[in-house]
Amino acid sequence: MRRIIALLCLIALLLTIAGCGGERDEMIGVTVYRSDDSFISEVRKSIAAASEGDVPVEILSADNRQQMQNEQIEDFIERGASAIIVNSVDRTASGVIIEKCRRSSVPLVFFNREPVKDDMAKWDKVYYVGARAEESGRMAGGILADCWYANPGMDRNGDGILQFVIIKGETGHQDTELRTEYFTEALMERGIQLEKLHEDTGLWNRDDGRDVMNEFLSYSGDRIEAVFANNDDMALGAIEALKDAGYFTDGRYMPVVGIDATPAGRRALRDGTLLGTVFNDSGNQGRAAYNIAKELAAGRIPTSESIGYEITDDRYVWIPYTTVLRQDA
Ligand code: BGC
Ligand code: CA
């Protein structure tokens, strides 16, 4: 009897040792700036899909608070994450995050919110996956230029000048500044004279986009001949405001251009409210970020071949944008 008890104790002891001392399960930690951003939700889905049957991911949202995101990253490090994917709340906080990960040798992949070059230079196990903001701005401008030349009636007051408004994304985000700049540049390059009536931030979201558009309408009403929103969510908010003001019924139309081609954006293209958008390829951005993180987690240096995406400037992957019109939606 005593021998049996001794044997059972030994087995229990061995099981405990195996449970505690053994290798921790491999995991890639992911933190995104907030959970209710439509575009980021699509990237999240893509990361989760890429991880199926492979190194698992744990995805957290930072509720738009940088402090909370820093704690999530510390927690991932403590729990032995083998790589971390970050969509930072405030891209100027990237330096602090890189420093934390460098000290613990946990490789990092940023996406969508590009760290400044000085921060990227702090460690070689830091990568960035994104899309060229200027490219999307140009494409959005191109959509509106085509519409202008195809529809003389778009110049509602007949002065030969395009009166337009811009609903911008969050201040300081590379996509906000560059999309806005290259949108107007593309129109000017097509020989269109511009008058910007208003611009304000809609903070990337639909409700703020609607409020900002309501304000623009209260100032300028029918003087507005076109709307450019830095993303689809804000364009959809603007469309709501325009509908309330009587647009999109009885032949009253307003050209509205967005960026992203989210599922909701594509629906608006199909029902003829959104004139056009630019596909911000969430699927490939998510997959590229995951593939890089997986290589780094395995202690390898990612190559274009091993991740399936071209790496430029050593540690950047740029996913191209594409124009999406009604017939493509
Ligand atoms: C997307 C926006 C999104 C933002 C979040 C942009 O690239 O176009 O829809 O809200 O990233 O950082
Ligand atoms: Ca005009």
mmCIF file of C-alpha atoms and ligand atoms in Angstrom:
data_model
loop_
_atom_site.group_PDB
_atom_site.id
_atom_site.type_symbol
_atom_site.label_atom_id
_atom_site.label_comp_id
_atom_site.label_asym_id
_atom_site.label_seq_id
_atom_site.Cartn_x
_atom_site.Cartn_y
_atom_site.Cartn_z
ATOM 1 C CA MET A 1 0.000 0.000 0.000
ATOM 2 C CA ARG A 2 2.725 2.425 1.010
ATOM 3 C CA ARG A 3 4.518 1.710 -2.246
ATOM 4 C CA ILE A 4 1.403 2.477 -4.251
ATOM 5 C CA ILE A 5 0.945 5.781 -2.425
ATOM 6 C CA ALA A 6 4.623 6.626 -2.997
ATOM 7 C CA LEU A 7 4.231 5.812 -6.694
ATOM 8 C CA LEU A 8 1.090 7.960 -6.983
ATOM 9 C CA CYS A 9 2.918 10.846 -5.289
ATOM 10 C CA LEU A 10 5.806 10.502 -7.702
ATOM 11 C CA ILE A 11 3.465 10.560 -10.689
ATOM 12 C CA ALA A 12 1.716 13.657 -9.306
ATOM 13 C CA LEU A 13 5.062 15.344 -8.782
ATOM 14 C CA LEU A 14 6.227 14.556 -12.310
ATOM 15 C CA LEU A 15 2.973 15.913 -13.773
ATOM 16 C CA THR A 16 3.381 19.155 -11.818
ATOM 17 C CA ILE A 17 6.960 19.603 -12.990
ATOM 18 C CA ALA A 18 5.928 18.985 -16.590
ATOM 19 C CA GLY A 19 3.131 21.534 -16.262
ATOM 20 C CA CYS A 20 5.232 24.333 -14.773
ATOM 21 C CA GLY A 21 8.703 23.856 -16.007
ATOM 22 C CA GLY A 22 7.976 22.813 -19.567
ATOM 23 C CA GLU A 23 8.108 25.108 -22.599
ATOM 24 C CA ARG A 24 5.412 27.762 -22.537
ATOM 25 C CA ASP A 25 2.929 27.598 -25.385
ATOM 26 C CA GLU A 26 4.040 29.721 -28.270
ATOM 27 C CA MET A 27 1.960 32.864 -28.815
ATOM 28 C CA ILE A 28 2.042 36.090 -30.820
ATOM 29 C CA GLY A 29 0.522 39.055 -28.996
ATOM 30 C CA VAL A 30 -1.467 41.620 -30.993
ATOM 31 C CA THR A 31 -2.758 44.977 -29.800
ATOM 32 C CA VAL A 32 -4.870 47.369 -31.893
ATOM 33 C CA TYR A 33 -5.653 51.024 -31.101
ATOM 34 C CA ARG A 34 -9.388 50.428 -30.732
ATOM 35 C CA SER A 35 -11.899 47.710 -31.484
ATOM 36 C CA ASP A 36 -14.626 49.712 -33.245
ATOM 37 C CA ASP A 37 -12.609 50.978 -36.236
ATOM 38 C CA SER A 38 -14.026 49.280 -39.342
ATOM 39 C CA PHE A 39 -10.766 49.062 -41.258
ATOM 40 C CA ILE A 40 -8.775 47.818 -38.267
ATOM 41 C CA SER A 41 -11.489 45.200 -37.595
ATOM 42 C CA GLU A 42 -10.879 43.832 -41.085
ATOM 43 C CA VAL A 43 -7.123 43.629 -40.467
ATOM 44 C CA ARG A 44 -7.774 41.865 -37.154
ATOM 45 C CA LYS A 45 -9.911 39.286 -38.923
ATOM 46 C CA SER A 46 -7.153 38.743 -41.439
ATOM 47 C CA ILE A 47 -4.494 38.237 -38.725
ATOM 48 C CA ALA A 48 -6.756 35.783 -36.908
ATOM 49 C CA ALA A 49 -7.444 33.870 -40.138
ATOM 50 C CA ALA A 50 -3.731 33.702 -41.000
ATOM 51 C CA SER A 51 -2.982 32.201 -37.575
ATOM 52 C CA GLU A 52 -5.432 29.335 -37.944
ATOM 53 C CA GLY A 53 -3.617 26.030 -37.599
ATOM 54 C CA ASP A 54 -0.391 27.947 -36.987
ATOM 55 C CA VAL A 55 1.229 29.915 -34.136
ATOM 56 C CA PRO A 56 -1.789 31.255 -32.207
ATOM 57 C CA VAL A 57 -2.429 34.970 -31.659
ATOM 58 C CA GLU A 58 -4.013 36.794 -28.766
ATOM 59 C CA ILE A 59 -5.629 40.031 -29.952
ATOM 60 C CA LEU A 60 -6.375 42.914 -27.554
ATOM 61 C CA SER A 61 -7.812 46.387 -28.053
ATOM 62 C CA ALA A 62 -6.255 49.381 -26.303
ATOM 63 C CA ASP A 63 -9.488 51.406 -26.164
ATOM 64 C CA ASN A 64 -7.649 54.317 -27.745
ATOM 65 C CA ARG A 65 -5.376 54.676 -24.681
ATOM 66 C CA GLN A 66 -1.615 54.528 -25.178
ATOM 67 C CA GLN A 67 -0.979 53.814 -21.499
ATOM 68 C CA MET A 68 -3.236 50.771 -21.669
ATOM 69 C CA GLN A 69 -1.480 49.577 -24.823
ATOM 70 C CA ASN A 70 1.937 49.877 -23.163
ATOM 71 C CA GLU A 71 0.669 47.716 -20.296
ATOM 72 C CA GLN A 72 -0.706 45.146 -22.725
ATOM 73 C CA ILE A 73 2.707 44.964 -24.376
ATOM 74 C CA GLU A 74 4.474 44.552 -21.027
ATOM 75 C CA ASP A 75 2.037 41.818 -20.164
ATOM 76 C CA PHE A 76 2.646 40.005 -23.463
ATOM 77 C CA ILE A 77 6.387 40.166 -22.777
ATOM 78 C CA GLU A 78 5.983 38.806 -19.249
ATOM 79 C CA ARG A 79 3.835 35.973 -20.508
ATOM 80 C CA GLY A 80 6.515 34.941 -22.960
ATOM 81 C CA ALA A 81 5.050 36.123 -26.286
ATOM 82 C CA SER A 82 7.472 35.209 -29.064
ATOM 83 C CA ALA A 83 6.619 38.308 -31.146
ATOM 84 C CA ILE A 84 4.242 41.260 -30.867
ATOM 85 C CA ILE A 85 2.144 42.983 -33.543
ATOM 86 C CA VAL A 86 1.187 46.587 -32.755
ATOM 87 C CA ASN A 87 -1.265 49.062 -34.250
ATOM 88 C CA SER A 88 -0.250 51.920 -31.985
ATOM 89 C CA VAL A 89 -2.673 54.378 -30.439
ATOM 90 C CA ASP A 90 -0.209 57.236 -30.853
ATOM 91 C CA ARG A 91 2.493 56.574 -33.403
ATOM 92 C CA THR A 92 4.877 58.909 -31.609
ATOM 93 C CA ALA A 93 4.840 56.407 -28.716
ATOM 94 C CA SER A 94 6.512 53.767 -30.905
ATOM 95 C CA GLY A 95 9.984 54.582 -29.555
ATOM 96 C CA VAL A 96 9.002 53.598 -26.010
ATOM 97 C CA ILE A 97 7.424 50.363 -27.261
ATOM 98 C CA ILE A 98 10.497 49.478 -29.330
ATOM 99 C CA GLU A 99 12.730 50.091 -26.332
ATOM 100 C CA LYS A 100 10.626 47.791 -24.112
ATOM 101 C CA CYS A 101 10.703 44.984 -26.664
ATOM 102 C CA ARG A 102 14.388 45.407 -27.446
ATOM 103 C CA ARG A 103 15.299 45.024 -23.768
ATOM 104 C CA SER A 104 13.393 41.732 -23.633
ATOM 105 C CA SER A 105 14.385 40.612 -27.147
ATOM 106 C CA VAL A 106 10.783 40.267 -28.306
ATOM 107 C CA PRO A 107 10.540 41.212 -32.012
ATOM 108 C CA LEU A 108 7.926 43.708 -33.141
ATOM 109 C CA VAL A 109 5.776 44.345 -36.178
ATOM 110 C CA PHE A 110 3.889 47.639 -36.445
ATOM 111 C CA PHE A 111 1.072 48.121 -38.912
ATOM 112 C CA ASN A 112 -1.158 50.961 -40.125
ATOM 113 C CA ARG A 113 0.413 53.635 -37.896
ATOM 114 C CA GLU A 114 3.927 54.177 -39.090
ATOM 115 C CA PRO A 115 6.670 54.858 -36.534
ATOM 116 C CA VAL A 116 8.988 57.708 -37.503
ATOM 117 C CA LYS A 117 12.306 56.694 -39.091
ATOM 118 C CA ASP A 118 14.347 57.523 -35.981
ATOM 119 C CA ASP A 119 12.289 55.068 -33.950
ATOM 120 C CA MET A 120 12.486 52.354 -36.624
ATOM 121 C CA ALA A 121 16.261 52.760 -36.488
ATOM 122 C CA LYS A 122 16.390 51.900 -32.777
ATOM 123 C CA TRP A 123 16.404 48.122 -33.329
ATOM 124 C CA ASP A 124 16.657 45.764 -36.281
ATOM 125 C CA LYS A 125 13.907 43.419 -35.092
ATOM 126 C CA VAL A 126 11.220 46.002 -35.841
ATOM 127 C CA TYR A 127 9.151 45.882 -39.038
ATOM 128 C CA TYR A 128 6.366 47.980 -40.514
ATOM 129 C CA VAL A 129 3.479 46.908 -42.734
ATOM 130 C CA GLY A 130 1.370 49.614 -44.336
ATOM 131 C CA ALA A 131 0.176 51.238 -47.510
ATOM 132 C CA ARG A 132 1.455 54.394 -49.199
ATOM 133 C CA ALA A 133 -0.861 57.172 -48.089
ATOM 134 C CA GLU A 134 0.022 59.415 -51.014
ATOM 135 C CA GLU A 135 -1.031 56.697 -53.443
ATOM 136 C CA SER A 136 -4.529 56.537 -51.917
ATOM 137 C CA GLY A 137 -4.834 60.335 -51.923
ATOM 138 C CA ARG A 138 -3.951 60.465 -55.606
ATOM 139 C CA MET A 139 -6.418 57.717 -56.464
ATOM 140 C CA ALA A 140 -9.224 59.451 -54.536
ATOM 141 C CA GLY A 141 -8.426 62.685 -56.405
ATOM 142 C CA GLY A 142 -8.452 60.782 -59.699
ATOM 143 C CA ILE A 143 -11.959 59.462 -59.017
ATOM 144 C CA LEU A 144 -13.279 62.959 -58.462
ATOM 145 C CA ALA A 145 -11.415 64.382 -61.482
ATOM 146 C CA ASP A 146 -12.985 61.746 -63.746
ATOM 147 C CA CYS A 147 -16.410 62.618 -62.364
ATOM 148 C CA TRP A 148 -15.792 66.365 -62.901
ATOM 149 C CA TYR A 149 -14.890 65.933 -66.556
ATOM 150 C CA ALA A 150 -17.688 63.444 -67.249
ATOM 151 C CA ASN A 151 -20.412 65.538 -65.577
ATOM 152 C CA PRO A 152 -20.387 69.279 -66.392
ATOM 153 C CA GLY A 153 -23.378 69.651 -64.059
ATOM 154 C CA MET A 154 -21.090 68.929 -61.128
ATOM 155 C CA ASP A 155 -19.961 72.554 -61.343
ATOM 156 C CA ARG A 156 -23.231 73.576 -59.796
ATOM 157 C CA ASN A 157 -22.608 77.336 -59.770
ATOM 158 C CA GLY A 158 -20.938 77.221 -63.186
ATOM 159 C CA ASP A 159 -17.822 79.162 -62.141
ATOM 160 C CA GLY A 160 -15.386 76.591 -63.512
ATOM 161 C CA ILE A 161 -14.053 75.951 -60.007
ATOM 162 C CA LEU A 162 -14.640 72.843 -57.911
ATOM 163 C CA GLN A 163 -15.892 73.880 -54.463
ATOM 164 C CA PHE A 164 -15.227 70.994 -52.096
ATOM 165 C CA VAL A 165 -14.914 70.018 -48.436
ATOM 166 C CA ILE A 166 -12.610 67.547 -46.691
ATOM 167 C CA ILE A 167 -13.347 65.412 -43.654
ATOM 168 C CA LYS A 168 -9.968 64.454 -42.275
ATOM 169 C CA GLY A 169 -8.836 61.523 -40.143
ATOM 170 C CA GLU A 170 -7.063 61.875 -36.807
ATOM 171 C CA THR A 171 -4.533 64.673 -36.668
ATOM 172 C CA GLY A 172 -0.949 63.403 -36.774
ATOM 173 C CA HIS A 173 -1.799 60.147 -38.577
ATOM 174 C CA GLN A 174 0.330 59.810 -41.718
ATOM 175 C CA ASP A 175 -2.778 58.875 -43.731
ATOM 176 C CA THR A 176 -4.601 62.045 -42.737
ATOM 177 C CA GLU A 177 -1.953 64.486 -43.837
ATOM 178 C CA LEU A 178 -0.774 62.709 -46.978
ATOM 179 C CA ARG A 179 -4.162 61.631 -48.296
ATOM 180 C CA THR A 180 -5.393 65.204 -48.002
ATOM 181 C CA GLU A 181 -2.321 66.682 -49.659
ATOM 182 C CA TYR A 182 -2.142 64.292 -52.599
ATOM 183 C CA PHE A 183 -5.886 64.317 -53.180
ATOM 184 C CA THR A 184 -5.766 68.038 -54.001
ATOM 185 C CA GLU A 185 -2.509 67.649 -55.897
ATOM 186 C CA ALA A 186 -4.034 64.987 -58.145
ATOM 187 C CA LEU A 187 -6.998 67.224 -58.965
ATOM 188 C CA MET A 188 -4.740 70.165 -59.760
ATOM 189 C CA GLU A 189 -2.564 67.994 -61.973
ATOM 190 C CA ARG A 190 -5.680 67.187 -63.942
ATOM 191 C CA GLY A 191 -6.134 70.912 -64.539
ATOM 192 C CA ILE A 192 -9.009 71.476 -62.137
ATOM 193 C CA GLN A 193 -9.227 74.746 -60.230
ATOM 194 C CA LEU A 194 -10.087 74.161 -56.613
ATOM 195 C CA GLU A 195 -11.701 76.031 -53.799
ATOM 196 C CA LYS A 196 -11.631 74.277 -50.449
ATOM 197 C CA LEU A 197 -14.643 75.550 -48.538
ATOM 198 C CA HIS A 198 -14.018 73.678 -45.260
ATOM 199 C CA GLU A 199 -11.946 71.008 -43.629
ATOM 200 C CA ASP A 200 -12.190 69.438 -40.192
ATOM 201 C CA THR A 201 -11.427 66.146 -38.502
ATOM 202 C CA GLY A 202 -14.005 63.379 -38.233
ATOM 203 C CA LEU A 203 -11.565 61.242 -36.189
ATOM 204 C CA TRP A 204 -11.923 58.285 -38.590
ATOM 205 C CA ASN A 205 -15.440 57.474 -37.376
ATOM 206 C CA ARG A 206 -18.935 57.672 -38.751
ATOM 207 C CA ASP A 207 -20.620 59.728 -36.027
ATOM 208 C CA ASP A 208 -18.021 62.464 -36.115
ATOM 209 C CA GLY A 209 -18.048 62.348 -39.919
ATOM 210 C CA ARG A 210 -21.792 62.999 -39.861
ATOM 211 C CA ASP A 211 -21.488 65.851 -37.345
ATOM 212 C CA VAL A 212 -18.722 67.535 -39.330
ATOM 213 C CA MET A 213 -20.718 67.256 -42.565
ATOM 214 C CA ASN A 214 -23.775 68.735 -40.849
ATOM 215 C CA GLU A 215 -21.662 71.676 -39.834
ATOM 216 C CA PHE A 216 -20.276 72.147 -43.350
ATOM 217 C CA LEU A 217 -23.825 72.050 -44.714
ATOM 218 C CA SER A 218 -24.965 74.623 -42.204
ATOM 219 C CA TYR A 219 -22.192 76.993 -43.341
ATOM 220 C CA SER A 220 -22.199 76.416 -47.079
ATOM 221 C CA GLY A 221 -25.198 74.231 -48.020
ATOM 222 C CA ASP A 222 -25.568 73.889 -51.784
ATOM 223 C CA ARG A 223 -22.343 75.723 -52.486
ATOM 224 C CA ILE A 224 -20.576 72.428 -51.744
ATOM 225 C CA GLU A 225 -19.936 70.509 -54.979
ATOM 226 C CA ALA A 226 -18.009 67.478 -53.649
ATOM 227 C CA VAL A 227 -16.913 65.748 -50.439
ATOM 228 C CA PHE A 228 -13.676 63.897 -49.789
ATOM 229 C CA ALA A 229 -13.424 61.918 -46.559
ATOM 230 C CA ASN A 230 -10.086 60.405 -45.533
ATOM 231 C CA ASN A 231 -11.857 57.051 -44.961
ATOM 232 C CA ASP A 232 -15.116 55.258 -45.754
ATOM 233 C CA ASP A 233 -16.547 55.407 -42.237
ATOM 234 C CA MET A 234 -16.471 59.214 -42.275
ATOM 235 C CA ALA A 235 -17.773 59.225 -45.879
ATOM 236 C CA LEU A 236 -20.712 57.107 -44.712
ATOM 237 C CA GLY A 237 -21.354 59.561 -41.873
ATOM 238 C CA ALA A 238 -21.280 62.410 -44.408
ATOM 239 C CA ILE A 239 -23.760 60.531 -46.599
ATOM 240 C CA GLU A 240 -26.138 60.233 -43.623
ATOM 241 C CA ALA A 241 -25.950 64.007 -43.094
ATOM 242 C CA LEU A 242 -26.463 64.608 -46.814
ATOM 243 C CA LYS A 243 -29.501 62.315 -46.865
ATOM 244 C CA ASP A 244 -30.983 64.271 -43.950
ATOM 245 C CA ALA A 245 -30.412 67.426 -45.979
ATOM 246 C CA GLY A 246 -32.369 65.959 -48.904
ATOM 247 C CA TYR A 247 -29.543 64.611 -51.057
ATOM 248 C CA PHE A 248 -29.755 61.243 -52.845
ATOM 249 C CA THR A 249 -33.493 61.672 -53.422
ATOM 250 C CA ASP A 250 -35.403 63.389 -56.255
ATOM 251 C CA GLY A 251 -32.306 63.614 -58.402
ATOM 252 C CA ARG A 252 -30.276 65.598 -55.850
ATOM 253 C CA TYR A 253 -26.767 64.212 -55.848
ATOM 254 C CA MET A 254 -23.453 64.919 -54.138
ATOM 255 C CA PRO A 255 -20.229 63.190 -55.170
ATOM 256 C CA VAL A 256 -18.641 61.662 -52.055
ATOM 257 C CA VAL A 257 -15.279 59.869 -52.177
ATOM 258 C CA GLY A 258 -13.816 57.733 -49.379
ATOM 259 C CA ILE A 259 -10.898 55.370 -48.839
ATOM 260 C CA ASP A 260 -10.782 51.734 -47.575
ATOM 261 C CA ALA A 261 -13.503 49.875 -49.509
ATOM 262 C CA THR A 262 -14.746 48.304 -46.289
ATOM 263 C CA PRO A 263 -17.794 46.024 -46.608
ATOM 264 C CA ALA A 264 -20.061 48.971 -45.622
ATOM 265 C CA GLY A 265 -18.250 51.226 -48.091
ATOM 266 C CA ARG A 266 -18.837 48.719 -50.891
ATOM 267 C CA ARG A 267 -22.543 48.543 -50.022
ATOM 268 C CA ALA A 268 -22.747 52.331 -50.337
ATOM 269 C CA LEU A 269 -21.039 52.115 -53.741
ATOM 270 C CA ARG A 270 -23.625 49.580 -54.869
ATOM 271 C CA ASP A 271 -26.558 51.705 -53.759
ATOM 272 C CA GLY A 272 -25.102 54.710 -55.540
ATOM 273 C CA THR A 273 -24.461 57.026 -52.603
ATOM 274 C CA LEU A 274 -20.662 56.690 -52.427
ATOM 275 C CA LEU A 275 -19.128 57.739 -55.754
ATOM 276 C CA GLY A 276 -15.877 55.853 -55.301
ATOM 277 C CA THR A 277 -13.312 54.614 -52.843
ATOM 278 C CA VAL A 278 -9.800 53.183 -52.733
ATOM 279 C CA PHE A 279 -9.176 49.676 -51.467
ATOM 280 C CA ASN A 280 -6.941 49.671 -48.409
ATOM 281 C CA ASP A 281 -6.044 46.002 -48.541
ATOM 282 C CA SER A 282 -6.752 44.810 -45.007
ATOM 283 C CA GLY A 283 -6.415 41.140 -45.943
ATOM 284 C CA ASN A 284 -2.878 41.438 -47.244
ATOM 285 C CA GLN A 285 -1.784 43.879 -44.532
ATOM 286 C CA GLY A 286 -2.934 41.432 -41.848
ATOM 287 C CA ARG A 287 -1.339 38.422 -43.529
ATOM 288 C CA ALA A 288 1.952 40.217 -44.133
ATOM 289 C CA ALA A 289 2.137 41.369 -40.498
ATOM 290 C CA TYR A 290 1.415 37.863 -39.250
ATOM 291 C CA ASN A 291 3.894 36.185 -41.596
ATOM 292 C CA ILE A 292 6.672 38.560 -40.546
ATOM 293 C CA ALA A 293 5.878 38.075 -36.846
ATOM 294 C CA LYS A 294 5.934 34.307 -37.296
ATOM 295 C CA GLU A 295 9.371 34.343 -38.927
ATOM 296 C CA LEU A 296 10.770 36.629 -36.243
ATOM 297 C CA ALA A 297 9.182 34.475 -33.532
ATOM 298 C CA ALA A 298 11.041 31.482 -34.934
ATOM 299 C CA GLY A 299 14.307 33.411 -34.675
ATOM 300 C CA ARG A 300 14.669 33.863 -38.434
ATOM 301 C CA ILE A 301 15.231 37.042 -40.418
ATOM 302 C CA PRO A 302 12.158 37.467 -42.648
ATOM 303 C CA THR A 303 12.808 37.473 -46.390
ATOM 304 C CA SER A 304 10.459 38.398 -49.226
ATOM 305 C CA GLU A 305 10.342 34.676 -50.125
ATOM 306 C CA SER A 306 9.600 33.427 -46.618
ATOM 307 C CA ILE A 307 6.803 35.925 -45.928
ATOM 308 C CA GLY A 308 5.344 36.041 -49.444
ATOM 309 C CA TYR A 309 5.505 39.867 -49.643
ATOM 310 C CA GLU A 310 8.222 42.117 -50.946
ATOM 311 C CA ILE A 311 10.353 43.677 -48.220
ATOM 312 C CA THR A 312 11.769 47.117 -49.083
ATOM 313 C CA ASP A 313 14.295 49.211 -47.169
ATOM 314 C CA ASP A 314 15.090 46.078 -45.145
ATOM 315 C CA ARG A 315 12.107 46.255 -42.827
ATOM 316 C CA TYR A 316 9.071 47.663 -44.638
ATOM 317 C CA VAL A 317 6.261 45.954 -46.521
ATOM 318 C CA TRP A 318 4.009 48.208 -48.620
ATOM 319 C CA ILE A 319 0.682 46.816 -49.787
ATOM 320 C CA PRO A 320 -0.697 48.574 -52.892
ATOM 321 C CA TYR A 321 -4.023 50.420 -53.005
ATOM 322 C CA THR A 322 -6.568 50.050 -55.814
ATOM 323 C CA THR A 323 -9.385 52.290 -57.027
ATOM 324 C CA VAL A 324 -12.867 50.846 -56.463
ATOM 325 C CA LEU A 325 -15.922 52.157 -58.315
ATOM 326 C CA ARG A 326 -19.533 51.037 -58.383
ATOM 327 C CA GLN A 327 -18.953 48.415 -61.053
ATOM 328 C CA ASP A 328 -16.136 46.845 -58.972
ATOM 329 C CA ALA A 329 -18.113 46.675 -55.738
HETATM 330 C C1 BGC B 1 -7.763 53.689 -42.523
HETATM 331 C C2 BGC B 1 -8.834 54.229 -41.625
HETATM 332 C C3 BGC B 1 -8.539 53.846 -40.206
HETATM 333 C C4 BGC B 1 -7.150 54.281 -39.802
HETATM 334 C C5 BGC B 1 -6.821 53.800 -38.414
HETATM 335 C C6 BGC B 1 -6.426 54.177 -42.053
HETATM 336 O O1 BGC B 1 -5.422 53.617 -42.850
HETATM 337 O O2 BGC B 1 -7.986 54.100 -43.843
HETATM 338 O O3 BGC B 1 -10.085 53.740 -41.973
HETATM 339 O O4 BGC B 1 -9.499 54.434 -39.355
HETATM 340 O O5 BGC B 1 -6.210 53.788 -40.720
HETATM 341 O O6 BGC B 1 -5.507 54.045 -38.057
HETATM 342 CA CA CA B 2 -18.151 75.511 -58.939
#
